[in-house]
Amino acid sequence: MPTETLSITTTTGHSLDGALEMPTGLVRGAAVFAHCFTCTKKSRAAISVARALAAQGIATLRFDFTGLGGSEGEFGRAGFATDIADLVSVAGALRARFNAPLLLVGHSLGGAAVLAAAHELGAENVAAIATIGAPSDVPHVLHIIKGDHDAIRADGEGPVTIGGQSFSVSREFLERTESVKLLELVKELRLPYLALHSPIDTIVGVEHAAALFQAAYHPKSFISLDDADHLLTKAEDAEYAAVAIASWAKRYLKSCGETELPEAGVLVKSGHGKFGTEVFAASHRFVADEPRSYGGDDSGPTPYDLLNAALGTCTAMTMKMYADRKGWPVESYQVHVTHERDHADDCDHCEEEGEGAKIQALNRSITVLGDELTDDQRAKIVEIADKCPVHRTLEGHLHIHTEMAD
C-alpha cells in the first residue's frame, strides 16, 4: 500500500511522527491506529493492521505517541493523559483531511487510549471504535513497569524498565495512570464498539474484554482471536484482526469523497500509489495497478491484464451463449489469453501490415469441458469464439479519438 509520512503538531507544540497507509484506490473511510504500551508505529501489529485496513479501503494513520519512536517529547513525563491528548490532535488532523468521522483502533493500552479519546472527541468525530487486547482498567499496566514506585513518588522521578527497555518516569506519570476510571468513560460512550481479544492472552487477560463489553452500549461486538498472543506477533493474526475490523466497520464509515459513476463506458481516475488507478464502470468499481517488480503495489490487475481479460471474458460469454442456444452439454469453458509484444519474428502474414510495422499479438487458448460433447461440437464452439464482439473490435479498424475535457 502507498505510505505517506506525516508530522502532526500537538497542542503542547511538539510533533508526532506518523505514517499514513493509503488505499491504492477508493477511500471508503479513515482510521487512526494507536499502538501498544512502549511499542511504536513500527510494531508488527501497527504495520500489519494499518496496511490490511488500507487494503480494505480504509486510510489508516499509525503514529508514535509522545516520546516514543520518532515523536518528540518525554515519554516518562507523559502518562496516559498525554496519550489521549495525542490521539485528539491526530484525529483532528485526519478528520480535517478526510472530512468524515473516523474509525479509532487501539492495541493494548492504545485500546484504552482510543476509548478515552473517543469520549473526548464525541460522535461527530468518531464513527466507531475497535480495540485489540485492551485492558479494562488503565492502572493494570503499572504491574509491567518494573521499578521502585514508592521511591518515584517520594523523589518525583526514578528509573524503571518496561519490557526490557529502560526509562525514567515521573510521579505525575504514575498518578495520571492510577487516576483513570476507564469503565466509567466507556459506560458514557454511545458509539459502535468492537472488542477483539485472545482467550490465551497472558499480558491482558480476556476478562478485561468481558468487562469492557459489559460496560459498553449496543451496538457492540466481540471477536475471539483464538490462539493469538498479546502482541499479535504472527502476521496472520494481525491480518485476521484487520480484515474483521474492516468488515465490521464498513456499515459505520462514510466514504471520503464519492465519484459519480458514468452512464456509459468507464471513468478512470489516478489513485494513491505510483501506478494505482481507480476504474469506475456504470455499476462497478475496481483498481488497476502494476506489479511490485515494476514499482507498483500489485493491488489490482495491470492494463494488459484487463486487455487480456476483455478478450477472454467476451470469448467465454459468446461460446456459452451459442452452446446454450444449441442445447449442447458443455460443463465449463476456460480461456487463457496472453499478450505478445514482439510478434514480428513468428508472424506469417506480417507483410500485410507494411514494412517496419511493430506487430503485437494476443494468444488465446480455449478449453471446452464436457464429456458428452462430440468433436464437431467442440470445433464449432471454438470457431464461434472468433465472433465475439471484443475480438471483432480488436481485429477491426479501431480509431481512438482524444479530446481535452472541460
mmCIF file of C-alpha atoms in Angstrom:
data_model
loop_
_atom_site.group_PDB
_atom_site.id
_atom_site.type_symbol
_atom_site.label_atom_id
_atom_site.label_comp_id
_atom_site.label_asym_id
_atom_site.label_seq_id
_atom_site.Cartn_x
_atom_site.Cartn_y
_atom_site.Cartn_z
ATOM 1 C CA MET A 1 0.000 0.000 0.000
ATOM 2 C CA PRO A 2 1.178 3.585 -0.602
ATOM 3 C CA THR A 3 2.580 5.112 2.618
ATOM 4 C CA GLU A 4 2.771 8.854 3.359
ATOM 5 C CA THR A 5 4.981 10.317 6.081
ATOM 6 C CA LEU A 6 3.126 12.800 8.282
ATOM 7 C CA SER A 7 4.078 15.110 11.145
ATOM 8 C CA ILE A 8 1.286 16.267 13.460
ATOM 9 C CA THR A 9 1.768 19.113 15.914
ATOM 10 C CA THR A 10 0.145 18.632 19.317
ATOM 11 C CA THR A 11 -1.488 21.294 21.462
ATOM 12 C CA THR A 12 1.727 21.454 23.516
ATOM 13 C CA GLY A 13 3.751 22.302 20.418
ATOM 14 C CA HIS A 14 5.814 19.151 19.849
ATOM 15 C CA SER A 15 5.459 16.960 16.766
ATOM 16 C CA LEU A 16 4.248 13.391 16.454
ATOM 17 C CA ASP A 17 5.704 11.167 13.752
ATOM 18 C CA GLY A 18 3.123 9.317 11.669
ATOM 19 C CA ALA A 19 2.780 7.032 8.660
ATOM 20 C CA LEU A 20 -0.476 7.147 6.689
ATOM 21 C CA GLU A 21 -1.294 3.907 4.876
ATOM 22 C CA MET A 22 -3.443 4.802 1.872
ATOM 23 C CA PRO A 23 -5.670 2.530 -0.208
ATOM 24 C CA THR A 24 -4.490 2.315 -3.802
ATOM 25 C CA GLY A 25 -7.958 3.221 -4.986
ATOM 26 C CA LEU A 26 -11.231 4.388 -3.475
ATOM 27 C CA VAL A 27 -11.024 5.632 0.129
ATOM 28 C CA ARG A 28 -14.140 4.410 1.879
ATOM 29 C CA GLY A 29 -13.152 5.595 5.332
ATOM 30 C CA ALA A 30 -10.305 6.782 7.547
ATOM 31 C CA ALA A 31 -8.865 5.374 10.757
ATOM 32 C CA VAL A 32 -6.288 6.062 13.475
ATOM 33 C CA PHE A 33 -4.285 3.171 14.928
ATOM 34 C CA ALA A 34 -2.896 3.563 18.477
ATOM 35 C CA HIS A 35 -0.002 1.218 19.279
ATOM 36 C CA CYS A 36 0.564 -0.758 22.480
ATOM 37 C CA PHE A 37 2.362 0.467 25.608
ATOM 38 C CA THR A 38 6.023 1.379 24.811
ATOM 39 C CA CYS A 39 5.604 -0.004 21.283
ATOM 40 C CA THR A 40 5.884 2.270 18.240
ATOM 41 C CA LYS A 41 4.178 2.717 14.905
ATOM 42 C CA LYS A 42 6.711 0.194 13.553
ATOM 43 C CA SER A 43 5.461 -2.712 15.653
ATOM 44 C CA ARG A 44 4.262 -5.747 13.712
ATOM 45 C CA ALA A 45 0.673 -5.193 14.828
ATOM 46 C CA ALA A 46 0.729 -1.493 13.890
ATOM 47 C CA ILE A 47 2.106 -2.118 10.412
ATOM 48 C CA SER A 48 0.109 -5.257 9.651
ATOM 49 C CA VAL A 49 -3.235 -3.937 10.882
ATOM 50 C CA ALA A 50 -2.833 -0.488 9.298
ATOM 51 C CA ARG A 51 -1.855 -1.903 5.903
ATOM 52 C CA ALA A 52 -4.552 -4.543 5.978
ATOM 53 C CA LEU A 53 -7.138 -1.842 6.754
ATOM 54 C CA ALA A 54 -5.779 0.220 3.839
ATOM 55 C CA ALA A 55 -6.163 -2.824 1.592
ATOM 56 C CA GLN A 56 -9.824 -2.825 2.606
ATOM 57 C CA GLY A 57 -10.171 0.810 1.501
ATOM 58 C CA ILE A 58 -9.638 2.463 4.906
ATOM 59 C CA ALA A 59 -6.873 5.082 5.009
ATOM 60 C CA THR A 60 -5.122 4.372 8.321
ATOM 61 C CA LEU A 61 -2.679 6.517 10.268
ATOM 62 C CA ARG A 62 -0.243 4.791 12.642
ATOM 63 C CA PHE A 63 1.833 7.150 14.761
ATOM 64 C CA ASP A 64 4.257 7.280 17.678
ATOM 65 C CA PHE A 65 2.935 8.551 20.996
ATOM 66 C CA THR A 66 4.854 11.345 22.744
ATOM 67 C CA GLY A 67 8.463 10.416 23.499
ATOM 68 C CA LEU A 68 8.393 7.153 21.552
ATOM 69 C CA GLY A 69 9.797 6.274 18.124
ATOM 70 C CA GLY A 70 10.179 9.385 16.008
ATOM 71 C CA SER A 71 7.913 11.634 18.090
ATOM 72 C CA GLU A 72 9.133 14.499 20.249
ATOM 73 C CA GLY A 73 8.549 14.873 23.986
ATOM 74 C CA GLU A 74 9.385 12.856 27.114
ATOM 75 C CA PHE A 75 7.656 9.510 27.499
ATOM 76 C CA GLY A 76 8.456 9.274 31.203
ATOM 77 C CA ARG A 77 6.603 12.510 31.950
ATOM 78 C CA ALA A 78 3.740 11.996 29.526
ATOM 79 C CA GLY A 79 1.414 9.429 31.014
ATOM 80 C CA PHE A 80 -1.975 8.234 29.846
ATOM 81 C CA ALA A 81 -3.493 11.714 29.741
ATOM 82 C CA THR A 82 -0.877 12.740 27.173
ATOM 83 C CA ASP A 83 -1.718 9.668 25.068
ATOM 84 C CA ILE A 84 -5.322 10.853 24.972
ATOM 85 C CA ALA A 85 -4.235 14.383 24.008
ATOM 86 C CA ASP A 86 -2.019 12.920 21.265
ATOM 87 C CA LEU A 87 -4.980 10.996 19.859
ATOM 88 C CA VAL A 88 -7.176 14.081 19.893
ATOM 89 C CA SER A 89 -4.525 16.014 17.940
ATOM 90 C CA VAL A 90 -4.001 13.211 15.441
ATOM 91 C CA ALA A 91 -7.730 12.634 14.989
ATOM 92 C CA GLY A 92 -8.252 16.340 14.349
ATOM 93 C CA ALA A 93 -5.628 16.364 11.585
ATOM 94 C CA LEU A 94 -7.064 13.249 9.939
ATOM 95 C CA ARG A 95 -10.633 14.465 10.331
ATOM 96 C CA ALA A 96 -9.742 17.709 8.556
ATOM 97 C CA ARG A 97 -8.144 15.849 5.669
ATOM 98 C CA PHE A 98 -10.881 13.288 5.027
ATOM 99 C CA ASN A 99 -13.891 15.267 6.228
ATOM 100 C CA ALA A 100 -15.608 12.249 7.759
ATOM 101 C CA PRO A 101 -15.923 10.700 11.231
ATOM 102 C CA LEU A 102 -13.073 8.298 11.973
ATOM 103 C CA LEU A 103 -12.620 4.699 12.993
ATOM 104 C CA LEU A 104 -10.406 4.534 16.108
ATOM 105 C CA VAL A 105 -8.397 1.329 16.539
ATOM 106 C CA GLY A 106 -6.212 0.695 19.578
ATOM 107 C CA HIS A 107 -3.921 -2.158 20.598
ATOM 108 C CA SER A 108 -3.400 -2.997 24.285
ATOM 109 C CA LEU A 109 -3.060 0.279 26.234
ATOM 110 C CA GLY A 110 -3.614 2.023 22.910
ATOM 111 C CA GLY A 111 -7.076 0.440 23.003
ATOM 112 C CA ALA A 112 -7.778 2.020 26.373
ATOM 113 C CA ALA A 113 -6.483 5.322 24.971
ATOM 114 C CA VAL A 114 -8.845 5.309 21.974
ATOM 115 C CA LEU A 115 -11.804 4.588 24.257
ATOM 116 C CA ALA A 116 -10.891 7.553 26.442
ATOM 117 C CA ALA A 117 -10.130 9.775 23.440
ATOM 118 C CA ALA A 118 -13.466 8.872 21.827
ATOM 119 C CA HIS A 119 -15.190 10.099 24.963
ATOM 120 C CA GLU A 120 -13.486 13.464 24.458
ATOM 121 C CA LEU A 121 -13.829 13.647 20.649
ATOM 122 C CA GLY A 122 -17.533 12.830 20.573
ATOM 123 C CA ALA A 123 -19.794 11.175 17.995
ATOM 124 C CA GLU A 124 -19.377 13.991 15.471
ATOM 125 C CA ASN A 125 -15.724 13.000 15.033
ATOM 126 C CA VAL A 126 -15.758 9.260 15.754
ATOM 127 C CA ALA A 127 -17.701 6.735 13.680
ATOM 128 C CA ALA A 128 -16.722 3.587 15.570
ATOM 129 C CA ILE A 129 -14.112 2.093 17.938
ATOM 130 C CA ALA A 130 -12.243 -1.211 17.840
ATOM 131 C CA THR A 131 -9.820 -2.437 20.488
ATOM 132 C CA ILE A 132 -7.365 -5.341 20.404
ATOM 133 C CA GLY A 133 -6.269 -6.866 23.716
ATOM 134 C CA ALA A 134 -7.229 -3.729 25.647
ATOM 135 C CA PRO A 135 -7.184 -3.518 29.467
ATOM 136 C CA SER A 136 -10.410 -2.518 31.183
ATOM 137 C CA ASP A 137 -8.514 -0.675 33.924
ATOM 138 C CA VAL A 138 -5.578 1.515 32.959
ATOM 139 C CA PRO A 139 -3.714 1.116 36.297
ATOM 140 C CA HIS A 140 -3.388 -2.542 35.262
ATOM 141 C CA VAL A 141 -0.347 -1.574 33.157
ATOM 142 C CA LEU A 142 1.607 -0.447 36.224
ATOM 143 C CA HIS A 143 2.456 -4.056 37.087
ATOM 144 C CA ILE A 144 4.645 -4.322 33.986
ATOM 145 C CA ILE A 145 6.604 -1.190 34.991
ATOM 146 C CA LYS A 146 9.496 -2.665 36.967
ATOM 147 C CA GLY A 147 10.968 -0.239 39.486
ATOM 148 C CA ASP A 148 10.606 1.276 42.943
ATOM 149 C CA HIS A 149 7.260 3.047 42.608
ATOM 150 C CA ASP A 150 7.327 4.294 46.202
ATOM 151 C CA ALA A 151 10.747 5.898 45.659
ATOM 152 C CA ILE A 152 9.488 7.570 42.484
ATOM 153 C CA ARG A 153 6.531 9.011 44.388
ATOM 154 C CA ALA A 154 8.845 10.273 47.132
ATOM 155 C CA ASP A 155 11.598 11.627 44.889
ATOM 156 C CA GLY A 156 9.426 12.824 42.000
ATOM 157 C CA GLU A 157 11.227 10.702 39.401
ATOM 158 C CA GLY A 158 13.129 7.418 39.060
ATOM 159 C CA PRO A 159 14.396 4.639 36.772
ATOM 160 C CA VAL A 160 12.185 1.774 35.571
ATOM 161 C CA THR A 161 12.249 -0.965 32.956
ATOM 162 C CA ILE A 162 9.293 -1.744 30.706
ATOM 163 C CA GLY A 163 9.507 -4.808 28.512
ATOM 164 C CA GLY A 164 13.270 -4.844 28.958
ATOM 165 C CA GLN A 165 13.666 -1.176 27.973
ATOM 166 C CA SER A 166 14.996 1.410 30.430
ATOM 167 C CA PHE A 167 13.047 4.609 31.087
ATOM 168 C CA SER A 168 12.860 7.335 33.675
ATOM 169 C CA VAL A 169 9.304 8.066 34.802
ATOM 170 C CA SER A 170 7.869 10.789 36.959
ATOM 171 C CA ARG A 171 5.499 10.816 39.910
ATOM 172 C CA GLU A 172 2.957 12.502 37.626
ATOM 173 C CA PHE A 173 3.216 9.586 35.165
ATOM 174 C CA LEU A 174 2.206 7.111 37.884
ATOM 175 C CA GLU A 175 -0.520 9.311 39.323
ATOM 176 C CA ARG A 176 -2.076 10.032 35.937
ATOM 177 C CA THR A 177 -2.135 6.336 35.149
ATOM 178 C CA GLU A 178 -3.692 5.419 38.509
ATOM 179 C CA SER A 179 -6.406 8.058 38.267
ATOM 180 C CA VAL A 180 -8.084 6.818 35.062
ATOM 181 C CA LYS A 181 -11.526 5.240 35.518
ATOM 182 C CA LEU A 182 -11.902 3.725 32.054
ATOM 183 C CA LEU A 183 -15.079 1.697 32.595
ATOM 184 C CA GLU A 184 -16.913 4.829 33.727
ATOM 185 C CA LEU A 185 -15.913 6.528 30.465
ATOM 186 C CA VAL A 186 -16.977 3.508 28.401
ATOM 187 C CA LYS A 187 -20.413 3.493 30.049
ATOM 188 C CA GLU A 188 -20.941 7.042 28.782
ATOM 189 C CA LEU A 189 -19.977 6.255 25.174
ATOM 190 C CA ARG A 190 -22.761 5.886 22.614
ATOM 191 C CA LEU A 191 -20.632 4.636 19.709
ATOM 192 C CA PRO A 192 -20.371 1.304 17.886
ATOM 193 C CA TYR A 193 -17.742 -0.808 19.660
ATOM 194 C CA LEU A 194 -15.837 -3.945 18.674
ATOM 195 C CA ALA A 195 -13.597 -5.773 21.165
ATOM 196 C CA LEU A 196 -11.041 -8.264 19.855
ATOM 197 C CA HIS A 197 -9.150 -10.345 22.400
ATOM 198 C CA SER A 198 -7.262 -13.615 22.619
ATOM 199 C CA PRO A 199 -8.552 -16.066 25.256
ATOM 200 C CA ILE A 200 -4.943 -17.092 25.977
ATOM 201 C CA ASP A 201 -3.581 -13.539 26.350
ATOM 202 C CA THR A 202 -1.156 -13.703 29.291
ATOM 203 C CA ILE A 203 -0.436 -9.956 29.392
ATOM 204 C CA VAL A 204 -4.013 -8.650 29.478
ATOM 205 C CA GLY A 205 -6.452 -11.427 30.354
ATOM 206 C CA VAL A 206 -9.638 -11.953 28.362
ATOM 207 C CA GLU A 207 -11.664 -10.947 31.438
ATOM 208 C CA HIS A 208 -10.743 -7.350 30.562
ATOM 209 C CA ALA A 209 -12.590 -7.701 27.245
ATOM 210 C CA ALA A 210 -15.599 -9.055 29.143
ATOM 211 C CA ALA A 211 -15.605 -6.026 31.443
ATOM 212 C CA LEU A 212 -15.336 -3.559 28.541
ATOM 213 C CA PHE A 213 -18.034 -5.381 26.595
ATOM 214 C CA GLN A 214 -20.343 -5.374 29.602
ATOM 215 C CA ALA A 215 -19.821 -1.644 30.151
ATOM 216 C CA ALA A 216 -20.376 -0.622 26.523
ATOM 217 C CA TYR A 217 -23.763 0.083 24.993
ATOM 218 C CA HIS A 218 -25.070 -1.512 21.812
ATOM 219 C CA PRO A 219 -24.153 -1.783 19.020
ATOM 220 C CA LYS A 220 -21.241 -3.801 20.373
ATOM 221 C CA SER A 221 -19.495 -6.955 19.189
ATOM 222 C CA PHE A 222 -16.787 -9.339 20.353
ATOM 223 C CA ILE A 223 -14.358 -11.390 18.232
ATOM 224 C CA SER A 224 -12.085 -14.023 19.740
ATOM 225 C CA LEU A 225 -8.547 -14.025 18.352
ATOM 226 C CA ASP A 226 -8.224 -17.719 19.199
ATOM 227 C CA ASP A 227 -4.557 -18.644 19.750
ATOM 228 C CA ALA A 228 -3.039 -15.202 19.066
ATOM 229 C CA ASP A 229 -0.542 -13.726 21.526
ATOM 230 C CA HIS A 230 -0.934 -10.286 23.059
ATOM 231 C CA LEU A 231 1.422 -8.511 20.636
ATOM 232 C CA LEU A 232 -0.009 -10.223 17.516
ATOM 233 C CA THR A 233 3.499 -11.305 16.561
ATOM 234 C CA LYS A 234 2.147 -13.680 13.909
ATOM 235 C CA ALA A 235 1.316 -11.816 10.708
ATOM 236 C CA GLU A 236 -1.759 -13.969 10.059
ATOM 237 C CA ASP A 237 -3.256 -12.929 13.414
ATOM 238 C CA ALA A 238 -2.797 -9.230 12.661
ATOM 239 C CA GLU A 239 -4.227 -9.731 9.160
ATOM 240 C CA TYR A 240 -7.253 -11.585 10.552
ATOM 241 C CA ALA A 241 -7.900 -8.836 13.089
ATOM 242 C CA ALA A 242 -7.645 -6.113 10.445
ATOM 243 C CA VAL A 243 -9.979 -7.811 7.966
ATOM 244 C CA ALA A 244 -12.504 -8.454 10.744
ATOM 245 C CA ILE A 245 -12.340 -4.806 11.852
ATOM 246 C CA ALA A 246 -12.697 -3.509 8.285
ATOM 247 C CA SER A 247 -15.693 -5.726 7.592
ATOM 248 C CA TRP A 248 -17.374 -4.736 10.854
ATOM 249 C CA ALA A 249 -16.656 -1.008 10.429
ATOM 250 C CA LYS A 250 -17.939 -0.835 6.852
ATOM 251 C CA ARG A 251 -21.501 -0.102 7.923
ATOM 252 C CA TYR A 252 -20.387 2.810 10.129
ATOM 253 C CA LEU A 253 -17.833 4.586 7.915
ATOM 254 C CA LYS A 254 -18.730 7.336 5.485
ATOM 255 C CA SER A 255 -16.947 7.217 2.144
ATOM 256 C CA CYS A 256 -14.389 10.002 1.824
ATOM 257 C CA GLY A 257 -15.400 11.585 -1.462
ATOM 258 C CA GLU A 258 -17.829 9.959 -3.879
ATOM 259 C CA THR A 259 -17.298 9.598 -7.630
ATOM 260 C CA GLU A 260 -20.311 9.827 -9.900
ATOM 261 C CA LEU A 261 -20.430 6.647 -11.941
ATOM 262 C CA PRO A 262 -20.519 7.053 -15.746
ATOM 263 C CA GLU A 263 -23.688 6.185 -17.639
ATOM 264 C CA ALA A 264 -21.617 4.633 -20.435
ATOM 265 C CA GLY A 265 -18.049 3.417 -20.829
ATOM 266 C CA VAL A 266 -15.618 3.639 -17.926
ATOM 267 C CA LEU A 267 -14.209 6.507 -15.890
ATOM 268 C CA VAL A 268 -10.581 6.163 -14.827
ATOM 269 C CA LYS A 269 -9.006 8.214 -12.009
ATOM 270 C CA SER A 270 -5.446 8.217 -10.743
ATOM 271 C CA GLY A 271 -5.134 6.558 -7.339
ATOM 272 C CA HIS A 272 -2.744 6.993 -4.413
ATOM 273 C CA GLY A 273 0.183 4.774 -5.351
ATOM 274 C CA LYS A 274 2.784 5.147 -8.112
ATOM 275 C CA PHE A 275 0.572 3.405 -10.672
ATOM 276 C CA GLY A 276 -2.609 2.579 -8.752
ATOM 277 C CA THR A 277 -5.651 3.658 -10.767
ATOM 278 C CA GLU A 278 -9.359 3.559 -9.987
ATOM 279 C CA VAL A 279 -11.728 2.257 -12.646
ATOM 280 C CA PHE A 280 -15.434 3.083 -12.476
ATOM 281 C CA ALA A 281 -17.988 1.389 -14.704
ATOM 282 C CA ALA A 282 -21.729 2.029 -14.686
ATOM 283 C CA SER A 283 -22.262 -0.235 -11.664
ATOM 284 C CA HIS A 284 -18.802 -1.478 -10.655
ATOM 285 C CA ARG A 285 -15.515 -0.127 -9.354
ATOM 286 C CA PHE A 286 -12.094 -1.695 -9.018
ATOM 287 C CA VAL A 287 -8.376 -0.865 -9.029
ATOM 288 C CA ALA A 288 -5.748 -1.420 -11.733
ATOM 289 C CA ASP A 289 -2.044 -1.383 -10.870
ATOM 290 C CA GLU A 290 1.388 -2.651 -11.853
ATOM 291 C CA PRO A 291 3.321 -5.457 -10.121
ATOM 292 C CA ARG A 292 5.918 -4.655 -7.476
ATOM 293 C CA SER A 293 8.675 -5.641 -9.903
ATOM 294 C CA TYR A 294 7.700 -2.570 -11.946
ATOM 295 C CA GLY A 295 7.396 -0.251 -8.951
ATOM 296 C CA GLY A 296 3.666 -0.698 -8.367
ATOM 297 C CA ASP A 297 1.782 -2.005 -5.339
ATOM 298 C CA ASP A 298 0.264 -5.047 -7.076
ATOM 299 C CA SER A 299 -3.162 -4.068 -5.749
ATOM 300 C CA GLY A 300 -5.037 -4.906 -8.943
ATOM 301 C CA PRO A 301 -4.729 -6.256 -12.482
ATOM 302 C CA THR A 302 -2.398 -4.497 -14.917
ATOM 303 C CA PRO A 303 -3.683 -2.658 -18.018
ATOM 304 C CA TYR A 304 -2.642 -5.609 -20.181
ATOM 305 C CA ASP A 305 -4.336 -7.994 -17.760
ATOM 306 C CA LEU A 306 -7.519 -6.027 -18.399
ATOM 307 C CA LEU A 307 -6.961 -6.164 -22.153
ATOM 308 C CA ASN A 308 -6.475 -9.920 -21.984
ATOM 309 C CA ALA A 309 -9.489 -10.199 -19.697
ATOM 310 C CA ALA A 310 -11.676 -8.240 -22.134
ATOM 311 C CA LEU A 311 -10.970 -10.748 -24.903
ATOM 312 C CA GLY A 312 -11.111 -13.776 -22.592
ATOM 313 C CA THR A 313 -14.390 -12.915 -20.901
ATOM 314 C CA CYS A 314 -16.096 -11.920 -24.129
ATOM 315 C CA THR A 315 -14.899 -15.172 -25.725
ATOM 316 C CA ALA A 316 -16.274 -17.291 -22.868
ATOM 317 C CA MET A 317 -19.618 -15.457 -22.862
ATOM 318 C CA THR A 318 -20.016 -15.805 -26.638
ATOM 319 C CA MET A 319 -19.247 -19.530 -26.598
ATOM 320 C CA LYS A 320 -21.599 -20.140 -23.677
ATOM 321 C CA MET A 321 -24.428 -18.224 -25.326
ATOM 322 C CA TYR A 322 -24.013 -20.238 -28.533
ATOM 323 C CA ALA A 323 -23.795 -23.629 -26.805
ATOM 324 C CA ASP A 324 -26.762 -22.826 -24.540
ATOM 325 C CA ARG A 325 -28.838 -21.895 -27.580
ATOM 326 C CA LYS A 326 -27.920 -25.224 -29.192
ATOM 327 C CA GLY A 327 -28.585 -27.143 -26.006
ATOM 328 C CA TRP A 328 -25.152 -28.775 -26.067
ATOM 329 C CA PRO A 329 -23.865 -30.443 -22.862
ATOM 330 C CA VAL A 330 -20.992 -28.092 -22.017
ATOM 331 C CA GLU A 331 -19.807 -28.202 -18.412
ATOM 332 C CA SER A 332 -17.491 -25.166 -18.488
ATOM 333 C CA TYR A 333 -15.084 -23.088 -20.579
ATOM 334 C CA GLN A 334 -11.525 -21.987 -19.943
ATOM 335 C CA VAL A 335 -9.909 -19.232 -21.992
ATOM 336 C CA HIS A 336 -6.236 -18.388 -21.453
ATOM 337 C CA VAL A 337 -5.122 -15.143 -23.114
ATOM 338 C CA THR A 338 -1.573 -13.791 -23.214
ATOM 339 C CA HIS A 339 -0.152 -10.656 -24.810
ATOM 340 C CA GLU A 340 2.911 -10.820 -27.058
ATOM 341 C CA ARG A 341 4.695 -7.559 -27.871
ATOM 342 C CA ASP A 342 7.389 -8.891 -30.236
ATOM 343 C CA HIS A 343 5.331 -10.889 -32.686
ATOM 344 C CA ALA A 344 7.042 -9.981 -35.969
ATOM 345 C CA ASP A 345 9.582 -12.835 -35.980
ATOM 346 C CA ASP A 346 6.899 -15.524 -35.826
ATOM 347 C CA CYS A 347 4.226 -13.762 -37.892
ATOM 348 C CA ASP A 348 3.456 -15.434 -41.217
ATOM 349 C CA HIS A 349 1.269 -12.585 -42.504
ATOM 350 C CA CYS A 350 3.268 -9.558 -41.351
ATOM 351 C CA GLU A 351 3.761 -8.270 -44.899
ATOM 352 C CA GLU A 352 0.100 -7.263 -44.783
ATOM 353 C CA GLU A 353 0.919 -4.748 -42.067
ATOM 354 C CA GLY A 354 3.545 -2.865 -44.073
ATOM 355 C CA GLU A 355 7.305 -2.787 -43.835
ATOM 356 C CA GLY A 356 8.722 -1.799 -40.456
ATOM 357 C CA ALA A 357 5.400 -2.216 -38.634
ATOM 358 C CA LYS A 358 5.604 -3.289 -34.987
ATOM 359 C CA ILE A 359 3.409 -6.348 -34.658
ATOM 360 C CA GLN A 360 1.759 -7.389 -31.403
ATOM 361 C CA ALA A 361 -0.477 -10.387 -30.777
ATOM 362 C CA LEU A 362 -2.999 -11.786 -28.328
ATOM 363 C CA ASN A 363 -2.637 -15.550 -27.976
ATOM 364 C CA ARG A 364 -5.799 -17.365 -26.946
ATOM 365 C CA SER A 365 -6.021 -20.962 -25.762
ATOM 366 C CA ILE A 366 -9.532 -22.399 -25.349
ATOM 367 C CA THR A 367 -10.639 -25.457 -23.393
ATOM 368 C CA VAL A 368 -14.234 -26.679 -23.694
ATOM 369 C CA LEU A 369 -15.152 -29.157 -20.958
ATOM 370 C CA GLY A 370 -17.964 -31.666 -21.338
ATOM 371 C CA ASP A 371 -17.671 -35.464 -21.505
ATOM 372 C CA GLU A 372 -20.725 -35.824 -23.753
ATOM 373 C CA LEU A 373 -19.638 -33.276 -26.384
ATOM 374 C CA THR A 374 -18.734 -34.516 -29.849
ATOM 375 C CA ASP A 375 -15.560 -33.396 -31.627
ATOM 376 C CA ASP A 376 -17.673 -31.500 -34.167
ATOM 377 C CA GLN A 377 -19.473 -29.640 -31.390
ATOM 378 C CA ARG A 378 -16.181 -28.663 -29.732
ATOM 379 C CA ALA A 379 -14.788 -27.454 -33.052
ATOM 380 C CA LYS A 380 -17.890 -25.369 -33.755
ATOM 381 C CA ILE A 381 -17.818 -23.778 -30.290
ATOM 382 C CA VAL A 382 -14.152 -22.793 -30.751
ATOM 383 C CA GLU A 383 -14.971 -21.430 -34.222
ATOM 384 C CA ILE A 384 -17.667 -19.233 -32.680
ATOM 385 C CA ALA A 385 -15.004 -17.696 -30.406
ATOM 386 C CA ASP A 386 -13.860 -15.529 -33.327
ATOM 387 C CA LYS A 387 -17.344 -13.998 -33.468
ATOM 388 C CA CYS A 388 -17.086 -12.415 -30.031
ATOM 389 C CA PRO A 389 -17.603 -8.601 -30.195
ATOM 390 C CA VAL A 390 -14.314 -7.744 -28.459
ATOM 391 C CA HIS A 391 -12.425 -9.993 -30.900
ATOM 392 C CA ARG A 392 -14.034 -8.156 -33.814
ATOM 393 C CA THR A 393 -13.241 -4.794 -32.247
ATOM 394 C CA LEU A 394 -9.581 -5.650 -31.748
ATOM 395 C CA GLU A 395 -9.155 -7.006 -35.261
ATOM 396 C CA GLY A 396 -11.167 -4.246 -36.901
ATOM 397 C CA HIS A 397 -10.092 -0.758 -37.921
ATOM 398 C CA LEU A 398 -10.081 0.774 -34.481
ATOM 399 C CA HIS A 399 -9.632 4.523 -34.075
ATOM 400 C CA ILE A 400 -9.013 6.235 -30.724
ATOM 401 C CA HIS A 401 -10.163 9.852 -30.558
ATOM 402 C CA THR A 402 -8.768 12.028 -27.752
ATOM 403 C CA GLU A 403 -10.020 15.410 -26.607
ATOM 404 C CA MET A 404 -9.413 17.753 -23.693
ATOM 405 C CA ALA A 405 -12.412 17.597 -21.378
ATOM 406 C CA ASP A 406 -13.785 20.685 -19.629
#
